[in-house]
GROMACS .gro file of C-alpha atoms in nm:
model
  373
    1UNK     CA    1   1.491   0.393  -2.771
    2UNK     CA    2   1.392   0.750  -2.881
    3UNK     CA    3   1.030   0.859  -2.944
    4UNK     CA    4   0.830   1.182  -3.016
    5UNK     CA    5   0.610   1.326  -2.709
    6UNK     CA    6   0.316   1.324  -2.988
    7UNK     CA    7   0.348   0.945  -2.968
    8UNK     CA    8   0.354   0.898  -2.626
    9UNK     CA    9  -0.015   1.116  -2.643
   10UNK     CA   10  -0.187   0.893  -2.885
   11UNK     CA   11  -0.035   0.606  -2.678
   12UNK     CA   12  -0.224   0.732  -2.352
   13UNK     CA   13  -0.460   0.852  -2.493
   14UNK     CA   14  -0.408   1.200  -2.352
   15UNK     CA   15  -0.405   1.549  -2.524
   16UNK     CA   16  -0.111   1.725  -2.621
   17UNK     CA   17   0.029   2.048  -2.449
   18UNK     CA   18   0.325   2.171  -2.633
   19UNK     CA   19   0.588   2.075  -2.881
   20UNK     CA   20   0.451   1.729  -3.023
   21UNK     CA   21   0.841   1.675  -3.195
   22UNK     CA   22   1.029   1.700  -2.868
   23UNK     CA   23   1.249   1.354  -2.847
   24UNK     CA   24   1.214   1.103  -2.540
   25UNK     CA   25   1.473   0.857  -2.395
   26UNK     CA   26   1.299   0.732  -2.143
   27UNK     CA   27   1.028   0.795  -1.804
   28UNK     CA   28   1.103   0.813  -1.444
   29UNK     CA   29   0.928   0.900  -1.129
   30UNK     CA   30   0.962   1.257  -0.974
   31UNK     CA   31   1.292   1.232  -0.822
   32UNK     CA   32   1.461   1.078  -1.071
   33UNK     CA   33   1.323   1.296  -1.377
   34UNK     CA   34   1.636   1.500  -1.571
   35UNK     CA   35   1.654   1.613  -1.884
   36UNK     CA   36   1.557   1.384  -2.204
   37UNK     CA   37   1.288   1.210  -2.017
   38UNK     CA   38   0.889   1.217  -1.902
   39UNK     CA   39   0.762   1.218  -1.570
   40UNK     CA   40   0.475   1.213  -1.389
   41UNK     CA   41   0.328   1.515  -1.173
   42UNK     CA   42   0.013   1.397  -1.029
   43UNK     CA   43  -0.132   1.720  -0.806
   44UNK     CA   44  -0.031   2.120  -0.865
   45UNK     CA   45   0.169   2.152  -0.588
   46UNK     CA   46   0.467   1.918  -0.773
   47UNK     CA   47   0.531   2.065  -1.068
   48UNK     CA   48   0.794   2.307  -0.953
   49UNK     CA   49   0.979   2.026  -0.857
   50UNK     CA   50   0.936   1.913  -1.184
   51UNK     CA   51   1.030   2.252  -1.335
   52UNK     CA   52   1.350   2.216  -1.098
   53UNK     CA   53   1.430   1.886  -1.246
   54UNK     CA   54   1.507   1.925  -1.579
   55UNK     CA   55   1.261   1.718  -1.735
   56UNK     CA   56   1.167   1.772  -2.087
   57UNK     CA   57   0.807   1.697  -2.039
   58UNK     CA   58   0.527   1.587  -1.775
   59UNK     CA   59   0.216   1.381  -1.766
   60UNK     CA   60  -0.061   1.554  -1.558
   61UNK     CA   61  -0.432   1.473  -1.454
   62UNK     CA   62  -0.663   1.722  -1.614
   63UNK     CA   63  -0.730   1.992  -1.348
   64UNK     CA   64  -0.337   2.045  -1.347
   65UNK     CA   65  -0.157   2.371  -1.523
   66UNK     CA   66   0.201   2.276  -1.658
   67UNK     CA   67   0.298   2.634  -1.660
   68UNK     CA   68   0.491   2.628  -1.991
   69UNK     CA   69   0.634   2.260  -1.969
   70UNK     CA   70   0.546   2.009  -2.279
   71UNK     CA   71   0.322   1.773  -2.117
   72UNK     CA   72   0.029   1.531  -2.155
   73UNK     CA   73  -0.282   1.582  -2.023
   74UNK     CA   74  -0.496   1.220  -1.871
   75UNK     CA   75  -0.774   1.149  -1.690
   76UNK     CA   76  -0.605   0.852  -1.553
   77UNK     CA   77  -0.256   0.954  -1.467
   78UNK     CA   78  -0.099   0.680  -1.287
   79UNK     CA   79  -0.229   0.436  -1.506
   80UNK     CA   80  -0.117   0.591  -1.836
   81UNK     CA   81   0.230   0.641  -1.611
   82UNK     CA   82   0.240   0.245  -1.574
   83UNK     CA   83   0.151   0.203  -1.999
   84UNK     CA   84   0.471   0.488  -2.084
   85UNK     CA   85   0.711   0.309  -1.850
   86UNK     CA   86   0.612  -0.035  -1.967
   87UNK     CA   87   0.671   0.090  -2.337
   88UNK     CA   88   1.019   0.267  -2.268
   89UNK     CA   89   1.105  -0.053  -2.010
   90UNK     CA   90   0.908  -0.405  -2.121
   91UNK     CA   91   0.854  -0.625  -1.831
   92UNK     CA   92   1.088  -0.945  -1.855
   93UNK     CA   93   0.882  -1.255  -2.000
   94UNK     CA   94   0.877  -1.560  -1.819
   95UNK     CA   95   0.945  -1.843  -1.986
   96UNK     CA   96   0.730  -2.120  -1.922
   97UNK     CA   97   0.936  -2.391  -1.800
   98UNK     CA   98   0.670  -2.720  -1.727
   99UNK     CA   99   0.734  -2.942  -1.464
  100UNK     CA  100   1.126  -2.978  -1.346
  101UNK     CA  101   1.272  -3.298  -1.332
  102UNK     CA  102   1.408  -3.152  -1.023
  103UNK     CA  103   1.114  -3.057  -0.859
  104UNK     CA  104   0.969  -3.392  -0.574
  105UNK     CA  105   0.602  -3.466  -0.682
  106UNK     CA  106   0.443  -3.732  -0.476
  107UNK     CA  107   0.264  -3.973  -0.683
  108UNK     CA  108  -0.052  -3.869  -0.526
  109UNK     CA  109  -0.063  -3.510  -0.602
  110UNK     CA  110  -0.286  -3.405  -0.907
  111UNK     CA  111  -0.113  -3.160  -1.125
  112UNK     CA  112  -0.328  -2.998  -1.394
  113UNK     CA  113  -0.200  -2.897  -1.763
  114UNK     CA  114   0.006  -2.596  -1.805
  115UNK     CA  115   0.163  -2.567  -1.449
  116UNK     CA  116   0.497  -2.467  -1.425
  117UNK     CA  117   0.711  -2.624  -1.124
  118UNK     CA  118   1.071  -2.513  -1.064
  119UNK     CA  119   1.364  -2.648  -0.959
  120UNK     CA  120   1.365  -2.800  -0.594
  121UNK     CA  121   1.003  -2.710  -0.485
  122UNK     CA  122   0.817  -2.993  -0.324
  123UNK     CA  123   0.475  -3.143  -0.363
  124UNK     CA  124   0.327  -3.390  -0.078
  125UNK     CA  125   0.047  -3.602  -0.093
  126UNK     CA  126  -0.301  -3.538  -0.238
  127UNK     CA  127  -0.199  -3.164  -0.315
  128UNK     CA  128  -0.432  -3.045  -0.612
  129UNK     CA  129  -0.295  -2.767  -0.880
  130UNK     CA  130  -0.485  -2.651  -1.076
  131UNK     CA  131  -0.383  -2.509  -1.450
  132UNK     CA  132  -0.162  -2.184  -1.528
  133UNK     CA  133  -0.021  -2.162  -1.148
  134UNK     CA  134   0.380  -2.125  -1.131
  135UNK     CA  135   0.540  -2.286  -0.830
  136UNK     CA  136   0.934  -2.105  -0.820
  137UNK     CA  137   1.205  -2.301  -0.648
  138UNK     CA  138   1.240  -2.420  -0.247
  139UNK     CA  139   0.839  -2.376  -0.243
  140UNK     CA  140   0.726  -2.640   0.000
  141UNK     CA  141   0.341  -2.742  -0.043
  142UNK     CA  142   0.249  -3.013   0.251
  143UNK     CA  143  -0.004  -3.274   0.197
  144UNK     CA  144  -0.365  -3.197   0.100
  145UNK     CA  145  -0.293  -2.883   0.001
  146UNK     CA  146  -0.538  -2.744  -0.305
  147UNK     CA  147  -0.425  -2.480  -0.525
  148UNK     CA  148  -0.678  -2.302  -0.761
  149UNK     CA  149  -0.588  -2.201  -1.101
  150UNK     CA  150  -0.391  -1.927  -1.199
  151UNK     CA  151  -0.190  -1.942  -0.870
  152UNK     CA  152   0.180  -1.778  -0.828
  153UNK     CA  153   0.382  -1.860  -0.530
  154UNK     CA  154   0.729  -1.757  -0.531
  155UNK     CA  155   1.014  -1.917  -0.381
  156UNK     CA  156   1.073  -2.058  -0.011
  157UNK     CA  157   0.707  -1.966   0.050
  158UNK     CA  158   0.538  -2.240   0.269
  159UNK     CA  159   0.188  -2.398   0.304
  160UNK     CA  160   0.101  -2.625   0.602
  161UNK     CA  161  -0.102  -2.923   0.511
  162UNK     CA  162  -0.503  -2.861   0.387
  163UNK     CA  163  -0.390  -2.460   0.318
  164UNK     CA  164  -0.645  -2.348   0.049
  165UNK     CA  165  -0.554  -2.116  -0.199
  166UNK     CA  166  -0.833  -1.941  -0.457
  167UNK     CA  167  -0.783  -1.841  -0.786
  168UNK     CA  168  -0.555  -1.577  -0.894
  169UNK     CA  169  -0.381  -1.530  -0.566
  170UNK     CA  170  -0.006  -1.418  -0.556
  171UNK     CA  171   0.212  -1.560  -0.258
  172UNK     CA  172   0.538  -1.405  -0.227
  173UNK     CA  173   0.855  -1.526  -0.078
  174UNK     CA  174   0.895  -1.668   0.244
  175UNK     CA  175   0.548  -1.629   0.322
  176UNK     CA  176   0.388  -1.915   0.613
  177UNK     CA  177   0.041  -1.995   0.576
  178UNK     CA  178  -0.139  -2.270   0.840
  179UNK     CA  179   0.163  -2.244   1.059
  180UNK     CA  180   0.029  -2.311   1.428
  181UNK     CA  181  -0.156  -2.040   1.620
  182UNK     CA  182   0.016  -1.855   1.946
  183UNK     CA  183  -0.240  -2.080   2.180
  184UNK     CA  184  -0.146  -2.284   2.480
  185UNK     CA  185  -0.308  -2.438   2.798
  186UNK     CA  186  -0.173  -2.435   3.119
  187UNK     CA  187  -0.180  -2.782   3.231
  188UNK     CA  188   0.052  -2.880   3.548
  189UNK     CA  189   0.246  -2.533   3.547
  190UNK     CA  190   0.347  -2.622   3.170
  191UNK     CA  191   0.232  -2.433   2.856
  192UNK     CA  192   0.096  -2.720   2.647
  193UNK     CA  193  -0.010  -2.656   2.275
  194UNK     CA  194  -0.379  -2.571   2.200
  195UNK     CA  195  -0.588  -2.794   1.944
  196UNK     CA  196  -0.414  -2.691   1.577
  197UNK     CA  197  -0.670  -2.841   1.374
  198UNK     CA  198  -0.813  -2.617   1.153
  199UNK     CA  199  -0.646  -2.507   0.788
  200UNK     CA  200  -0.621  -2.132   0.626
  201UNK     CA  201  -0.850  -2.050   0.326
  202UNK     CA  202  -0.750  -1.749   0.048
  203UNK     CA  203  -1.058  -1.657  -0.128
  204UNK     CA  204  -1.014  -1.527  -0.520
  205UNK     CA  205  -0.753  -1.289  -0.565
  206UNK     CA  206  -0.574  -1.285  -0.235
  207UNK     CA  207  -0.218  -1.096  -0.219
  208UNK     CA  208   0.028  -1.218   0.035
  209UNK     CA  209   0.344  -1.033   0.097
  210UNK     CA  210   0.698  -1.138   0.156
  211UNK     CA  211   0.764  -1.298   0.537
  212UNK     CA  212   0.404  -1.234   0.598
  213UNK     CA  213   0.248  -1.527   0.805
  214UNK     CA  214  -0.115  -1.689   0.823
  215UNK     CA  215  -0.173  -1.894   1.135
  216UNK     CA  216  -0.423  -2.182   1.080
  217UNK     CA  217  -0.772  -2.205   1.289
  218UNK     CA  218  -0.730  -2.420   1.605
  219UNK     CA  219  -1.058  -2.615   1.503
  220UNK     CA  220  -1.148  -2.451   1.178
  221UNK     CA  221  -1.037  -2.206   0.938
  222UNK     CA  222  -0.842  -1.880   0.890
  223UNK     CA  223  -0.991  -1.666   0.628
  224UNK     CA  224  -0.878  -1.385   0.445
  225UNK     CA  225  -1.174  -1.241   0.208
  226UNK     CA  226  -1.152  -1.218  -0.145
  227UNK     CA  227  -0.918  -0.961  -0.323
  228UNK     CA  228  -0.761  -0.897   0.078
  229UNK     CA  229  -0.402  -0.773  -0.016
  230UNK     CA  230  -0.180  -0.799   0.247
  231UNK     CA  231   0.176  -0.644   0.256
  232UNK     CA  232   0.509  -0.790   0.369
  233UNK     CA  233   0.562  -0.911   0.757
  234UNK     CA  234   0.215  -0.926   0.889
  235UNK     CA  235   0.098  -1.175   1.076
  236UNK     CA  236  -0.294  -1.309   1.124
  237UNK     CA  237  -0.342  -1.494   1.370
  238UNK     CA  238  -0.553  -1.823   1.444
  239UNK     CA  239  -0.901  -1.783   1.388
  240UNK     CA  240  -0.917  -1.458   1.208
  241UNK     CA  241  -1.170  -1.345   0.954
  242UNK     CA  242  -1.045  -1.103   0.711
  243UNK     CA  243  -1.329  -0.923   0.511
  244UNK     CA  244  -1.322  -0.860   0.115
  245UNK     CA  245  -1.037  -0.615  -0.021
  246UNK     CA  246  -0.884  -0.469   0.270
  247UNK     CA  247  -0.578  -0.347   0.272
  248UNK     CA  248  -0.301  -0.453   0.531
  249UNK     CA  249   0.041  -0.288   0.540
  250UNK     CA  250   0.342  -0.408   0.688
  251UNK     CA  251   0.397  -0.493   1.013
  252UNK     CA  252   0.056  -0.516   1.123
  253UNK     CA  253  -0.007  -0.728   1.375
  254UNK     CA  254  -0.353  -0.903   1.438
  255UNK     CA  255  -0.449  -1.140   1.714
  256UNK     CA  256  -0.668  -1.463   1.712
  257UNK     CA  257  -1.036  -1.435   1.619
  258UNK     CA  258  -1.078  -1.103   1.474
  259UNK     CA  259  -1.289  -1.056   1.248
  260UNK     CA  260  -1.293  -0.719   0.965
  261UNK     CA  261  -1.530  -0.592   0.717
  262UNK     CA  262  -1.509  -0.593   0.334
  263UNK     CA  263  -1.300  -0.250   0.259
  264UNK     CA  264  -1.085  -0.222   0.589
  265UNK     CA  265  -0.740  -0.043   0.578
  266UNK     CA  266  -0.493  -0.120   0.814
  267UNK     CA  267  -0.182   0.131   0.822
  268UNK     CA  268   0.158   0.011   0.929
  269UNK     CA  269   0.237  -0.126   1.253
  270UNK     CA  270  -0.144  -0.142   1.360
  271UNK     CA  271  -0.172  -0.397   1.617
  272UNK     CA  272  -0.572  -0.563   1.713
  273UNK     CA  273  -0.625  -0.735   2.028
  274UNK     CA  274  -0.807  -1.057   2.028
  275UNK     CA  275  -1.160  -1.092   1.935
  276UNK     CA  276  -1.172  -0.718   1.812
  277UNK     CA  277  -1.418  -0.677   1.531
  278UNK     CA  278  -1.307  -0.411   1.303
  279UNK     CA  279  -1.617  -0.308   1.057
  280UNK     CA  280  -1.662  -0.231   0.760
  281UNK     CA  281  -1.486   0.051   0.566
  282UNK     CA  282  -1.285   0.160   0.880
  283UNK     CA  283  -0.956   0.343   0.844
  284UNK     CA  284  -0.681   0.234   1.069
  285UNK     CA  285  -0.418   0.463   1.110
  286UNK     CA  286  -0.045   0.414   1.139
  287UNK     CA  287   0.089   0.207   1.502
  288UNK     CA  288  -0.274   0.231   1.619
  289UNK     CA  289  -0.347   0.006   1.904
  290UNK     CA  290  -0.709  -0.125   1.853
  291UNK     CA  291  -0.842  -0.242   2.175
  292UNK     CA  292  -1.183  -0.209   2.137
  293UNK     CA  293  -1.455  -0.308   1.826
  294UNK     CA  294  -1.442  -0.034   1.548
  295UNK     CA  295  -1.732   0.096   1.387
  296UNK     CA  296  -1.834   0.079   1.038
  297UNK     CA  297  -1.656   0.355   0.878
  298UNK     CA  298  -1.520   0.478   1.125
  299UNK     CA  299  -1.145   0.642   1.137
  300UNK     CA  300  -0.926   0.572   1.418
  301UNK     CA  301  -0.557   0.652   1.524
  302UNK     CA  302  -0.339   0.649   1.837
  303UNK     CA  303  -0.307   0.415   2.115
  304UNK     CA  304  -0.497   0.324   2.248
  305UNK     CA  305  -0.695   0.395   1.942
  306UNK     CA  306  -0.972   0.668   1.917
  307UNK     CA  307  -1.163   0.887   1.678
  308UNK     CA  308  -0.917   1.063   1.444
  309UNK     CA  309  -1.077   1.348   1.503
  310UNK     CA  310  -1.034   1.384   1.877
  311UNK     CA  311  -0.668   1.236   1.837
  312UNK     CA  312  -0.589   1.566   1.636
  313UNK     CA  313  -0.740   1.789   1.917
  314UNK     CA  314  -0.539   1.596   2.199
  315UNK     CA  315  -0.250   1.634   2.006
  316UNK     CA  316  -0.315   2.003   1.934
  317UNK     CA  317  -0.350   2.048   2.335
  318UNK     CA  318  -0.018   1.799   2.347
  319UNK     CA  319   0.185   2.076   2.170
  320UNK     CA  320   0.081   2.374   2.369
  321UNK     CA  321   0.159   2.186   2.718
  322UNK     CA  322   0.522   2.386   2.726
  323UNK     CA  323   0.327   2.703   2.670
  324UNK     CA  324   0.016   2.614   2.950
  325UNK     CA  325   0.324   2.467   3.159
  326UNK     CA  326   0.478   2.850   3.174
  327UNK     CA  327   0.129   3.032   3.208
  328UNK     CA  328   0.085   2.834   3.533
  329UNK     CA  329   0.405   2.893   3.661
  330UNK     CA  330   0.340   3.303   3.593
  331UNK     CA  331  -0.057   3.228   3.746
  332UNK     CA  332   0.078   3.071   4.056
  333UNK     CA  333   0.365   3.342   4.166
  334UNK     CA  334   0.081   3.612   4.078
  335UNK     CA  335  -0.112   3.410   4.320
  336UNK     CA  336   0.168   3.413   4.582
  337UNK     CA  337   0.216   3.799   4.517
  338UNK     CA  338  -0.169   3.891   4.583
  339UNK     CA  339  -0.176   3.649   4.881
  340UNK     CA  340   0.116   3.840   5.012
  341UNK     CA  341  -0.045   4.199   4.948
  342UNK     CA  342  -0.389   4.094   5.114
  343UNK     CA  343  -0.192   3.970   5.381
  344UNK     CA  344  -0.033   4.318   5.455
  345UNK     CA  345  -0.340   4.545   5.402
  346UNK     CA  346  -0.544   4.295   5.699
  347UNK     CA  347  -0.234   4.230   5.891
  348UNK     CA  348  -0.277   3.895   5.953
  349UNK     CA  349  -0.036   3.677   5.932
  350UNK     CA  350  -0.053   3.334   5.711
  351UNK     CA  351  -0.233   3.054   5.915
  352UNK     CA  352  -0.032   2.771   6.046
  353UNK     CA  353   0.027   2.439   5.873
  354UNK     CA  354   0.040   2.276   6.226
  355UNK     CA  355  -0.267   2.089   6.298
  356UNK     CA  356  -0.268   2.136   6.681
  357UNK     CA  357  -0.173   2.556   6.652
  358UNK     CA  358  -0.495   2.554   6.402
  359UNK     CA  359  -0.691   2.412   6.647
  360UNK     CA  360  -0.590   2.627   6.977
  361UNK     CA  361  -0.633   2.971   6.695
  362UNK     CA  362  -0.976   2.802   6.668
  363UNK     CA  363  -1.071   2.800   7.051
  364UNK     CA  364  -0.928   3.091   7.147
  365UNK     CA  365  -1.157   3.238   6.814
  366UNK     CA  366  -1.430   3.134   6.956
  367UNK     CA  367  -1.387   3.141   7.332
  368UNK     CA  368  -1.173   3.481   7.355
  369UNK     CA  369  -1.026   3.582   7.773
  370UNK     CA  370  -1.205   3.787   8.012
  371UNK     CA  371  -0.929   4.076   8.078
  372UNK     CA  372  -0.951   4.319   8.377
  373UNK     CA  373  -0.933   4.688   8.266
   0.00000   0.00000   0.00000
């Protein structure tokens, strides 16, 4: 498919810089841009590598110069991106497909109209769907299980019995939710399992990622707040409350009963103690090890974690310590060179390290001999 840059404007939206007639194979992201096709260069600093790429034209955010390349000027950049790529690359259609023969439905499950159920995914007792969710193949839903509407879980994901799932939320493969929490008692120098009684709960518009895993409550529930998306292999553990739209990358690792904020990043790797409470807003840098409650707002980074800002000065001090290492080095011989000059201009001589000489100088300092003359 060929098209004119001019359509691609009126498509967006965006205003025209340049040759409107220029011809267009296709889109691609920065490092893939070459001749014949659009790409995106979303701050200043990018365009030479756009320049350097051969593309035949660029879509910019106003504010942005294209410095003699054909381009289209947004507001929204990434979004009219996402509309030009879509146009020169449809998304496949899925094909609704009902309820497979294949698929094992206990008779007491309640399936609402318009659900589609694949191939070998599994449906226990008293599980409620409710209509437009898609359950993909090798999905295993255990008993009492209720699914809003509007629900996608893709294949080989698993939900432990009484798991509730809000509307709109997307489960990805391989994902565990209500699995049991890391809790034991010590009973008779054995580690015996803690109650696992409670469920997990996604609020509206929930996003888990692949392998991630949701342990259940040990009396009642695991939450994770409405529009929470959380990226692939994380793991919440029992008895977590998750505020409203954070954000939690992979490999983050959180530990029973902490509870966020509504708005909360978590970079990769973060890892939370137990019974942290992380407020709301905060910022949680990459591998930061959160030991104690953060404040609302509040950015934090390193481990253990403190206040971005004094993280960047320790680290600024980190990088000179081969430079302070040598000026001490150089202080302490200049040291050992006065010492020695002082020493010949009084003519003593250094005073000894022995603690029984230093104490016999000492007497004799203060009681000096009677000589005859």
């Amino acid at each position: 498919m060929e098209i004119k840059l001019g359509f691609l404007a009126e498509l967006v939206g965006g205003w025209l810089i340049g040759d409107e007639n220029i011809t267009l194979r296709g889109a691609a992201p920065l490092p893939s841009a070459g001749p014949g096709l659009i790409t995106l260069v979303d701050r200043q600093e990018r365009l030479p590598l756009a320049q350097r790429s051969g593309a035949s034209a660029v879509l910019i955010p106003c504010g942005v110069e294209p410095n003699g390349l054909p381009a289209i000027q947004v507001r929204e950049v990434h979004r009219a991106f996402e509309r030009i790529m879509r146009w020169f690359y449809p998304p496949r259609v899925r094909r609704r497909v009902g309820i497979s023969p294949l698929a094992w439905i206990a008779p007491t499950a309640k399936i609402a109209e318009d659900v589609d159920i694949y191939p070998f995914a599994t449906i226990e007792d008293e599980v409620e769907i409710g209509s437009g969710c898609t359950i993909f193949s090798g999905v295993h839903i255990m008993a009492g299980c209720k699914i809003a509407e509007n629900v996608t879980i893709f294949p080989n994901a698993v939900l432990y019995e009484n798991t509730v799932v809000g509307p709109r939320c997307i489960i990805h493969s391989g994902a565990v939710l209500g699995a049991y929490g890391f809790g034991y008692l010590l009973e008779n120098g054995r580690h015996a399992l803690a109650p696992q009684l409670g469920n997990v709960v996604l609020e509206a518009d929930v996003e888990v990622g692949a392998g991630a895993t949701i342990d259940r409550g040990t009396y009642g529930p695991t939450v994770i707040g409405e529009g929470t998306k959380i990226d692939n292999l994380v793991l919440v553990a029992h008895n977590c409350k998750i505020g409203r739209h954070n954000l939690i990358c992979g490999q983050v690792g959180i530990a029973g009963s902490v509870t966020s904020g509504d708005y909360v990043v978590m970079a990769g790797q973060v890892g939370i103690r137990d019974h942290v409470r992380v407020g709301h807003g905060a910022i949680l840098g990459a591998m930061a090890g959160i030991m104690n409650d953060v404040p609302d707002n509040a950015r934090v980074v390193g481990i253990p974690a403190t206040p971005e800002r004094e993280q960047k000065v320790k680290q600024a001090v980190l990088g000179k310590l081969p430079e302070m290492r040598q000026e001490l080095k150089r202080l302490q011989a200049k040291i050992v060179e006065l010492e020695a000059r002082l020493d010949k201009l009084t003519g003593s001589s250094p005073p000894s390290t022995c603690p029984e000489l230093r104490a016999s100088e000492s007497s004799a300092t203060q009681h000096p001999q009677q000589g005859t003359y």
